[in-house]
Amino acid sequence: MLDDLHARGFAGLRVAGVDEVGRGPLAGPVVAAAVIVPESAREKLLAVAGDSKLLTPKKRVLVDALVRAECVVGIGEASVAEIDEINILQATFLAMRRALEQVQAEAVVVDGNQKIRGWNTPQVCVVGGDRVELAIACASVVAKVYRDGLMVRLAEAHPHYGWASNAGYGSAGHLLALQTHGVTQHHRRSFAPVRLMVEAGQP
């Protein structure tokens, strides 16, 4: 059940919910969002928000628009180059810090079981937070809608890989396109099977 019990534990502070999307794909950046839900928007968002993975695409877009209109929102990215240089976990923390810097959070509730490294305000980890904590659920929706839109735009220049539908994940069609058309600048060379293709000298 969606609520904001963890955020309410930081009474009087600006509490941001943080979530990421795009840790697993073979292509594209990792994206994080930070959302501060004002009291005035709480009931409205509790009625419509939820885990972004469980909402329909149309519902996600509607919730995203409502969150952006009613809340304080920050979005951070870590690029493919940064992912390959510092690894996906550190790149995820980097994207989260970039999102948080935009909202001036005084405390954080973050999805998962790891606190954000390099961020010094109080933090609480919430496993499955996108299903139970309002601000995290809102951040989950914002991050997914933003990244999905980004991958649709990248797909316009690279139509063979199906990014508009697979969001850069290693679907059968994406893997086949890698074999046929090779690796692009948007692929993560530190991720198998992209790394294996590069090591084998495939284009």
Coordinates of C-alpha atoms in Angstrom, one line a residue, residues 67-196:
V67 CA 4.1 15.2 -10.4
R68 CA 5.9 17.8 -12.5
A69 CA 3.1 20.3 -12.0
E70 CA 2.7 19.7 -8.2
C71 CA 6.1 18.8 -6.9
V72 CA 9.7 19.8 -6.8
V73 CA 11.5 17.6 -9.3
G74 CA 15.1 17.0 -10.2
I75 CA 16.5 14.6 -12.9
G76 CA 20.0 13.4 -13.1
E77 CA 21.8 11.3 -15.8
A78 CA 25.1 9.4 -15.9
S79 CA 26.2 8.9 -19.5
V80 CA 27.3 5.7 -21.2
A81 CA 30.9 6.9 -21.0
E82 CA 30.6 7.5 -17.2
I83 CA 29.0 4.1 -16.8
D84 CA 31.9 2.4 -18.6
E85 CA 34.5 4.4 -16.7
I86 CA 33.3 4.1 -13.1
N87 CA 30.8 1.1 -13.3
I88 CA 27.0 1.1 -13.2
L89 CA 26.6 1.2 -9.4
Q90 CA 28.8 4.3 -9.1
A91 CA 27.2 5.9 -12.1
T92 CA 23.8 5.3 -10.5
F93 CA 24.9 7.1 -7.4
L94 CA 26.2 9.9 -9.6
A95 CA 22.9 10.3 -11.4
M96 CA 21.1 10.3 -8.0
R97 CA 23.4 13.1 -6.6
R98 CA 22.8 15.1 -9.7
A99 CA 19.1 14.8 -9.3
L100 CA 19.2 15.7 -5.6
E101 CA 21.4 18.8 -6.2
Q102 CA 18.5 20.3 -8.2
V103 CA 15.9 20.0 -5.4
Q104 CA 17.9 21.1 -2.3
A105 CA 16.8 18.1 -0.2
E106 CA 17.5 18.0 3.5
A107 CA 16.7 14.3 3.8
V108 CA 16.3 11.4 1.4
V109 CA 14.2 8.3 1.1
V110 CA 15.8 6.1 -1.6
D111 CA 14.6 2.9 -3.2
G112 CA 16.6 -0.2 -2.5
N113 CA 19.0 -1.3 0.2
Q114 CA 22.0 1.0 -0.4
K115 CA 22.4 4.6 0.7
I116 CA 23.6 7.1 -1.9
R117 CA 27.3 7.3 -1.6
G118 CA 28.7 10.8 -1.5
W119 CA 25.5 12.3 -0.3
N120 CA 25.6 13.7 3.3
T121 CA 22.0 14.5 4.3
P122 CA 20.1 11.9 6.4
Q123 CA 18.9 8.9 4.3
V124 CA 16.6 6.0 4.7
C125 CA 16.6 3.0 2.3
V126 CA 13.3 1.5 1.5
V127 CA 13.3 -1.9 -0.3
G128 CA 10.5 -1.9 -2.8
G129 CA 10.1 1.8 -2.1
D130 CA 8.5 2.5 -5.5
R131 CA 5.5 0.4 -4.3
V132 CA 5.2 1.7 -0.7
E133 CA 6.6 5.2 -0.4
L134 CA 4.9 8.1 -2.2
A135 CA 7.9 10.3 -3.0
I136 CA 9.8 7.3 -4.3
A137 CA 6.9 6.1 -6.4
C138 CA 6.7 9.6 -8.0
A139 CA 10.4 9.6 -8.6
S140 CA 10.1 6.2 -10.3
V141 CA 7.5 7.5 -12.7
V142 CA 9.4 10.6 -13.6
A143 CA 12.7 8.8 -14.2
K144 CA 11.0 6.1 -16.4
V145 CA 9.0 8.6 -18.5
Y146 CA 12.1 10.7 -19.0
R147 CA 14.4 7.8 -19.9
D148 CA 11.8 6.2 -22.2
G149 CA 11.4 9.4 -24.1
L150 CA 15.2 9.7 -24.4
M151 CA 15.5 6.2 -25.8
V152 CA 12.7 7.0 -28.3
R153 CA 14.7 10.0 -29.5
L154 CA 17.9 8.0 -29.8
A155 CA 16.0 5.3 -31.8
E156 CA 15.2 7.9 -34.5
A157 CA 18.9 8.0 -35.4
H158 CA 19.4 4.2 -34.8
P159 CA 16.2 2.5 -35.8
H160 CA 17.5 -1.0 -36.1
Y161 CA 17.9 -1.7 -32.3
G162 CA 14.3 -1.2 -31.2
W163 CA 15.1 1.2 -28.4
A164 CA 11.7 2.8 -28.7
S165 CA 10.1 -0.4 -27.4
N166 CA 13.0 -2.1 -25.5
A167 CA 14.5 1.0 -23.9
G168 CA 17.9 -0.4 -24.5
Y169 CA 17.4 -3.6 -22.7
G170 CA 18.9 -6.8 -24.1
S171 CA 15.8 -8.1 -25.9
A172 CA 16.1 -10.7 -28.6
G173 CA 15.6 -8.1 -31.3
H174 CA 18.2 -5.8 -29.8
L175 CA 20.8 -8.6 -29.6
L176 CA 20.1 -9.6 -33.2
A177 CA 20.6 -6.0 -34.3
L178 CA 23.9 -5.9 -32.4
Q179 CA 25.1 -8.9 -34.4
T180 CA 23.8 -7.4 -37.7
H181 CA 24.6 -3.7 -37.3
G182 CA 27.3 -3.5 -34.7
V183 CA 27.9 -1.4 -31.6
T184 CA 26.9 2.3 -31.5
Q185 CA 28.3 5.1 -29.4
H186 CA 25.2 4.7 -27.1
H187 CA 26.1 1.1 -26.2
R188 CA 27.7 0.3 -22.9
R189 CA 31.0 -1.4 -23.7
S190 CA 31.5 -2.6 -20.1
F191 CA 28.3 -4.7 -20.4
A192 CA 28.3 -8.2 -21.9
P193 CA 27.5 -9.0 -24.7
V194 CA 28.6 -5.6 -26.0
R195 CA 32.0 -6.0 -24.4
L196 CA 32.4 -9.5 -26.0

